mmCIF file of C-alpha atoms in Angstrom:
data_model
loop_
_atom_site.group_PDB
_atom_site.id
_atom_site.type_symbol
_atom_site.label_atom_id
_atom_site.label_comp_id
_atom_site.label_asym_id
_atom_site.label_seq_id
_atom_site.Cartn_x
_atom_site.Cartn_y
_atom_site.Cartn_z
ATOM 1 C CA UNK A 10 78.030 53.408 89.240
ATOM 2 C CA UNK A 11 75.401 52.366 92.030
ATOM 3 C CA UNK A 12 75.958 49.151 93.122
ATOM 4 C CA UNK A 13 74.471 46.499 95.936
ATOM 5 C CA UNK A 14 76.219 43.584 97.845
ATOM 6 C CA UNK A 15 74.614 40.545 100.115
ATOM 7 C CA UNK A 16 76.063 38.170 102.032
ATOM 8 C CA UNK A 17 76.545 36.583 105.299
ATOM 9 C CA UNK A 18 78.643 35.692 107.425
ATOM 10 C CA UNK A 19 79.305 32.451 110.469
ATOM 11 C CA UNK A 20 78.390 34.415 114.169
ATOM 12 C CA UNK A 21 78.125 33.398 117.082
ATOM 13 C CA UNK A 22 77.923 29.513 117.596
ATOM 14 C CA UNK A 23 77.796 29.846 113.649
ATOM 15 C CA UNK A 24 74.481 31.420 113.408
ATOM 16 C CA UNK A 25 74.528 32.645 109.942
ATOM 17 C CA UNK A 26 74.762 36.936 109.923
ATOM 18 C CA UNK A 27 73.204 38.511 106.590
ATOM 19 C CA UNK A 28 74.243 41.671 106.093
ATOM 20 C CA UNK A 29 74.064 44.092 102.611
ATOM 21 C CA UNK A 30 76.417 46.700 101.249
ATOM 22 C CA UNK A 31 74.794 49.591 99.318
ATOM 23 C CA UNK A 32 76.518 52.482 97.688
ATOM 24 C CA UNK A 33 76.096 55.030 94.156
ATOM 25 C CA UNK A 34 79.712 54.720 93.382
ATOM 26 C CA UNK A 35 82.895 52.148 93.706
ATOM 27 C CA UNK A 36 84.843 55.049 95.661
ATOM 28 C CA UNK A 37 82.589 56.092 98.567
ATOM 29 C CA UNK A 38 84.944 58.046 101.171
ATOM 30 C CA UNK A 39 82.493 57.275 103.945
ATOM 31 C CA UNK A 40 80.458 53.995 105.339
ATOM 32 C CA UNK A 41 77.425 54.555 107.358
ATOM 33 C CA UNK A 42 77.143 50.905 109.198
ATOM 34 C CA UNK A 43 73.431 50.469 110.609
ATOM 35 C CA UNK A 44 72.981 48.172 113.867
ATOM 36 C CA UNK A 45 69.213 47.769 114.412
ATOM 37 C CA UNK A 46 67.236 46.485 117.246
ATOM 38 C CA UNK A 47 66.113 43.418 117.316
ATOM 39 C CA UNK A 48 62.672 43.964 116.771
ATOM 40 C CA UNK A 49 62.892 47.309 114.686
ATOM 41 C CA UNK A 50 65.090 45.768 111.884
ATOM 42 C CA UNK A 51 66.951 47.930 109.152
ATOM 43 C CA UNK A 52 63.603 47.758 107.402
ATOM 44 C CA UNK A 53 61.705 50.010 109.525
ATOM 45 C CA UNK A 54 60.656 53.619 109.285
ATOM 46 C CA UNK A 55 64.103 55.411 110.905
ATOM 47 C CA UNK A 56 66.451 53.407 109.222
ATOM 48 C CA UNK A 57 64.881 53.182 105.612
ATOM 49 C CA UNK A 58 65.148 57.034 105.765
ATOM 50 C CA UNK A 59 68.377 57.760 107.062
ATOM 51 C CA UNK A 60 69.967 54.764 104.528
ATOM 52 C CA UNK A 61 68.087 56.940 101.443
ATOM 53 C CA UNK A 62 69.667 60.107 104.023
ATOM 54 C CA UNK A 63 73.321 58.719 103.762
ATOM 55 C CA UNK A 64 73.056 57.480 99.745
ATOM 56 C CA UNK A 65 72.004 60.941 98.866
ATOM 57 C CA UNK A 66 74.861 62.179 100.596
ATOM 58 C CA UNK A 67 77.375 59.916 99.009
ATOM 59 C CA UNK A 68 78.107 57.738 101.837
ATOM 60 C CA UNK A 69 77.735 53.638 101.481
ATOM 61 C CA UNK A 70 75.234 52.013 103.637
ATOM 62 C CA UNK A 71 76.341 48.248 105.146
ATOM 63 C CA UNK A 72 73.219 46.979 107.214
ATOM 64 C CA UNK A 73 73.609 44.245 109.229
ATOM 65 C CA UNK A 74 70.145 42.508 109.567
ATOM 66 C CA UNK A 75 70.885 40.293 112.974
ATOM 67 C CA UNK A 76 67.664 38.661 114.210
ATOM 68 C CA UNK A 77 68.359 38.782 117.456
ATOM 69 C CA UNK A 78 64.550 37.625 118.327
ATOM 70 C CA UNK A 79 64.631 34.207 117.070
ATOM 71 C CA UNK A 80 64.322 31.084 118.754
ATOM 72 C CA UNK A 81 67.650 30.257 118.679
ATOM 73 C CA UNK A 82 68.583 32.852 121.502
ATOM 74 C CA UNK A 83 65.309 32.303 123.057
ATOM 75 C CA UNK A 84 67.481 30.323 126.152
ATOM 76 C CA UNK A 85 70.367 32.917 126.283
ATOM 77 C CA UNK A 86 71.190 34.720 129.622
ATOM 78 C CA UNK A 87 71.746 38.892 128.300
ATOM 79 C CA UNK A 88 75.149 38.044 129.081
ATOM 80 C CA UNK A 89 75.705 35.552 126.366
ATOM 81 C CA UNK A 90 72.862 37.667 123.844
ATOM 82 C CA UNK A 91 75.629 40.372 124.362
ATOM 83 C CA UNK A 92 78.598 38.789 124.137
ATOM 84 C CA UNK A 93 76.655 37.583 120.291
ATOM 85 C CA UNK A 94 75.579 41.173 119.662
ATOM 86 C CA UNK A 95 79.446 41.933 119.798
ATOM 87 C CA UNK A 96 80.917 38.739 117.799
ATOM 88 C CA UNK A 97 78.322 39.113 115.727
ATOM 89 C CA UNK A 98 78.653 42.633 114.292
ATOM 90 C CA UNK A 99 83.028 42.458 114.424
ATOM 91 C CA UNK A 100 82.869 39.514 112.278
ATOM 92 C CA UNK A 101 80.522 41.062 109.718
ATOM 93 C CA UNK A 102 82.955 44.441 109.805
ATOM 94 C CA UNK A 103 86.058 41.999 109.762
ATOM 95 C CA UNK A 104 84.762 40.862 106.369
ATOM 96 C CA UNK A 105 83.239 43.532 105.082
ATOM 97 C CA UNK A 106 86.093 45.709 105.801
ATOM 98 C CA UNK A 107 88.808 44.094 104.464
ATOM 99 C CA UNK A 108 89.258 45.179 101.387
ATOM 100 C CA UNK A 109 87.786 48.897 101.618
ATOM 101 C CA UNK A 110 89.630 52.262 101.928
ATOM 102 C CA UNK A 111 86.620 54.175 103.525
ATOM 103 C CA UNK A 112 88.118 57.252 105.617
ATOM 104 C CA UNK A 113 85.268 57.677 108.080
ATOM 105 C CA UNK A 114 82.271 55.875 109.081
ATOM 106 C CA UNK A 115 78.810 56.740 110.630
ATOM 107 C CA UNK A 116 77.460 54.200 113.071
ATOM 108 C CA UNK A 117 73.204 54.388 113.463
ATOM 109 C CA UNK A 118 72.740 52.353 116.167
ATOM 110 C CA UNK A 119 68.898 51.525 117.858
ATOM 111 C CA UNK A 120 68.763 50.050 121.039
ATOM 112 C CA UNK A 121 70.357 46.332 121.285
ATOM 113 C CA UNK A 122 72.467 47.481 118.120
ATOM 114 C CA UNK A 123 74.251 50.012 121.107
ATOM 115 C CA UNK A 124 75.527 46.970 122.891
ATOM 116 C CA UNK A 125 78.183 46.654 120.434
ATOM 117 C CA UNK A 126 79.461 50.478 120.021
ATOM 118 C CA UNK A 127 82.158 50.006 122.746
ATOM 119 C CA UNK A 128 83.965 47.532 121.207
ATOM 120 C CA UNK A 129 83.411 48.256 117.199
ATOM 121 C CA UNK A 130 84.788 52.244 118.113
ATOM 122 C CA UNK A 131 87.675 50.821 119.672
ATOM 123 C CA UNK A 132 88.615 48.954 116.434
ATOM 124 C CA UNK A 133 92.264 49.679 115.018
ATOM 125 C CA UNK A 134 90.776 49.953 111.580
ATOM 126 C CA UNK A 135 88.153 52.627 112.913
ATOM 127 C CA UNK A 136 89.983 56.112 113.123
ATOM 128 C CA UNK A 137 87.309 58.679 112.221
ATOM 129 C CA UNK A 138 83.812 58.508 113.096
ATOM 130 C CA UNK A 139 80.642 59.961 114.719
ATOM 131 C CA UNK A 140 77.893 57.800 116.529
ATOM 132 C CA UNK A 141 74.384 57.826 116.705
ATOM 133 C CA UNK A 142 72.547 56.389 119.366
ATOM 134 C CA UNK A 143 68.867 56.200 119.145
ATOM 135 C CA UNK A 144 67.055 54.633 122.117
ATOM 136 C CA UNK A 145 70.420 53.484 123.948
ATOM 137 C CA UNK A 146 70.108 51.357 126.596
ATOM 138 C CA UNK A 147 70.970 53.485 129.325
ATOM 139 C CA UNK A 148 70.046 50.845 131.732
ATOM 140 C CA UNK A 149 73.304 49.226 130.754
ATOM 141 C CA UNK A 150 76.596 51.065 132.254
ATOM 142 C CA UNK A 151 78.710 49.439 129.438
ATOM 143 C CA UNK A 152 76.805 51.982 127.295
ATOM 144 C CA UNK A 153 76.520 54.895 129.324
ATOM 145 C CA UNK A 154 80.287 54.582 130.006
ATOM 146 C CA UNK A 155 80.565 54.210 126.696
ATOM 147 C CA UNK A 156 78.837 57.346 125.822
ATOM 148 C CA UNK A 157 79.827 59.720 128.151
ATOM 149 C CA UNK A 158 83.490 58.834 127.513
ATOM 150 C CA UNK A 159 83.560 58.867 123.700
ATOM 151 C CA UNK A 160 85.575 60.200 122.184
ATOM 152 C CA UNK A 161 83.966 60.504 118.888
ATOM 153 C CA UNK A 162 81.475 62.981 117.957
ATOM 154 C CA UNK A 163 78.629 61.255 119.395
ATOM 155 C CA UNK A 164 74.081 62.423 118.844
ATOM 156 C CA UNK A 165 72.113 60.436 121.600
ATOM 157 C CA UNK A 166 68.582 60.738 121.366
ATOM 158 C CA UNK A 167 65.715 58.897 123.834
ATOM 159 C CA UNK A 168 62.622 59.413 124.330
ATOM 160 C CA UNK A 169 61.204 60.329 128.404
ATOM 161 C CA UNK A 170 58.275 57.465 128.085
ATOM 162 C CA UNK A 171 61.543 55.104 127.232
ATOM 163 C CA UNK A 172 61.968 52.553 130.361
ATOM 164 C CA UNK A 173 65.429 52.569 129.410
ATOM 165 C CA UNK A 174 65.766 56.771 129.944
ATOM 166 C CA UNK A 175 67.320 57.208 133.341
ATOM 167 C CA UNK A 176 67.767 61.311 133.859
ATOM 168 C CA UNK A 177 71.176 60.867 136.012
ATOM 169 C CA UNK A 178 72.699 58.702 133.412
ATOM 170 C CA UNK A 179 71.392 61.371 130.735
ATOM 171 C CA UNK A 180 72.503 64.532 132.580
ATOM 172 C CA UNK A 181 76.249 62.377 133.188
ATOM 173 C CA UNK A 182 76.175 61.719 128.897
ATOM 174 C CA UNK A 183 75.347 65.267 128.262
ATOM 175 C CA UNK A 184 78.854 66.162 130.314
ATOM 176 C CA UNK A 185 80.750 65.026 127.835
ATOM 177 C CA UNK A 186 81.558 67.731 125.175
ATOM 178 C CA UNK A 187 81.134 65.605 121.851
ATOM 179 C CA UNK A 188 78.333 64.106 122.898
ATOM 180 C CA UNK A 189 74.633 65.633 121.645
ATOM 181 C CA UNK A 190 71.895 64.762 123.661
ATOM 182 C CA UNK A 191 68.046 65.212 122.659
ATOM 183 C CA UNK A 192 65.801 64.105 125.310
ATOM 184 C CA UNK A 193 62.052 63.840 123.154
ATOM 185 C CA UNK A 194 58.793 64.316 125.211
ATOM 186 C CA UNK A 195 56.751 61.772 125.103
ATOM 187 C CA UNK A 196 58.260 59.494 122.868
ATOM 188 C CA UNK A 197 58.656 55.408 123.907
ATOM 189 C CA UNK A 198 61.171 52.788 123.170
ATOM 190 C CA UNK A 199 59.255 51.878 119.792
ATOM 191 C CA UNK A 200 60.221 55.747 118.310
ATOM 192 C CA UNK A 201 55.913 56.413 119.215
ATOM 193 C CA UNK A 202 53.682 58.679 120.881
ATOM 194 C CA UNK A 203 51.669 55.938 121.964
ATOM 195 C CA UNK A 204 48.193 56.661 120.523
ATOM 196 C CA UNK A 205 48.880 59.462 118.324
ATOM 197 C CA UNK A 206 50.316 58.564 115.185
ATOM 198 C CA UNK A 207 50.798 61.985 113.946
ATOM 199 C CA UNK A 208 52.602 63.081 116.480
ATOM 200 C CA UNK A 209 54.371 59.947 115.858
ATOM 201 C CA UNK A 210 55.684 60.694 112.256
ATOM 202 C CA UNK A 211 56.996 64.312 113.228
ATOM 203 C CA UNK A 212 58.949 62.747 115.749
ATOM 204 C CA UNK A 213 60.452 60.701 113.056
ATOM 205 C CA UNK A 214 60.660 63.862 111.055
ATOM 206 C CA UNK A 215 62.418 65.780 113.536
ATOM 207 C CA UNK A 216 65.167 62.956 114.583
ATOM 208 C CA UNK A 217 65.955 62.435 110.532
ATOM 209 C CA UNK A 218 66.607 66.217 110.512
ATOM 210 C CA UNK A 219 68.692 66.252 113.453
ATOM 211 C CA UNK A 220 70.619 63.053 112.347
ATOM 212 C CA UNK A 221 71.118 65.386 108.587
ATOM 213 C CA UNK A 222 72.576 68.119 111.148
ATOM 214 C CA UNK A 223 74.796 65.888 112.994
ATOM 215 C CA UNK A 224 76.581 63.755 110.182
#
């Protein structure tokens, strides 16, 4: 029987973390766990598709809708926004894992949600998975480490107009060999071809397909 869960739970500094759980049955095998950025929430285009993507497919959907643009982190160094990004998302899995016998999980993760992969696919409770990365922030060696040591089946995909695409950091990921790594012409940060809209929507096309492929 389909079914739908909200709640929340105390982050960091006890900012108040909403999150949802969404599935078509009460014995779901797998959990697809989507970690937005913080602009491009779990509302927008790529993740509206893929959660109707992993329903369809009989896998639960928990989105955790931080709102990592707010004021209230408005005066945090990155340091501290990541060390949140990471408290943040383990709390909402502490709780909304608890009491669940899913045997693998999917991770979607855009941009600041890739801050937090590191730590979330070294959980004890996390023993099967495979990891999407959409728009990683390469800039960041945390996550290129954390990439190009997984050892999960692992899709990266970035766009070359993306200021966080960095080729040598790419060509180091692609080394690894559980690690898929689609390098889209012309596509920005925002999953755009600036100024060309349909271009724009096969782009979106082509990375739901590939993320149907992968999981």
């Amino acid at each position: 029987m389909p079914y739908a869960h909200s709640s929340y739970v105390k982050g960091y500094k006890q900012r108040s973390i909403h999150f949802s759980i969404t599935g078509r049955s009460s014995d779901a095998a797998r959990l697809a766990i989507l970690l937005p950025g913080a602009g491009y929430t779990t509302q927008a285009p790529l993740f509206h598709y893929a959660s109707s993507m992993f329903l369809d497919d009989s896998i639960d959907v928990l989105k955790i809708n931080y709102r990592y643009n707010d004021e209230f982190y408005d005066d945090f160094s990155w340091e501290e926004l990541t060390k949140a990004v990471n408290h943040d998302v383990n709390a909402v899995l502490d709780h909304a894992l608890s009491d669940k016998g899913y045997r693998q999980y999917v991770f979607l993760s855009k941009s600041i949600g890739t801050l937090c992969m590191e730590s979330i696919l070294n959980r004890d409770d996390i023993e099967e998975a495979k990891a999407i990365w959409v728009t990683p922030l390469l800039k960041e060696e945390s996550v290129t480490d954390t990439l190009a040591q997984s050892k999960y089946p692992s899709l990266c995909i970035i766009g070359d107009k993306d200021p966080n695409y960095i080729p040598e950091r790419l060509e180091r990921i692609k080394r690894n060999p559980l690690v898929t790594a689609r390098l889209v012409p012309n596509m920005h940060h925002g999953l755009e071809h600036e100024g060309h809209i349909l271009d724009s929507v096969d782009m979106l096309k082509s990375i739901i397909k590939d993320m149907r492929d992968f999981i």
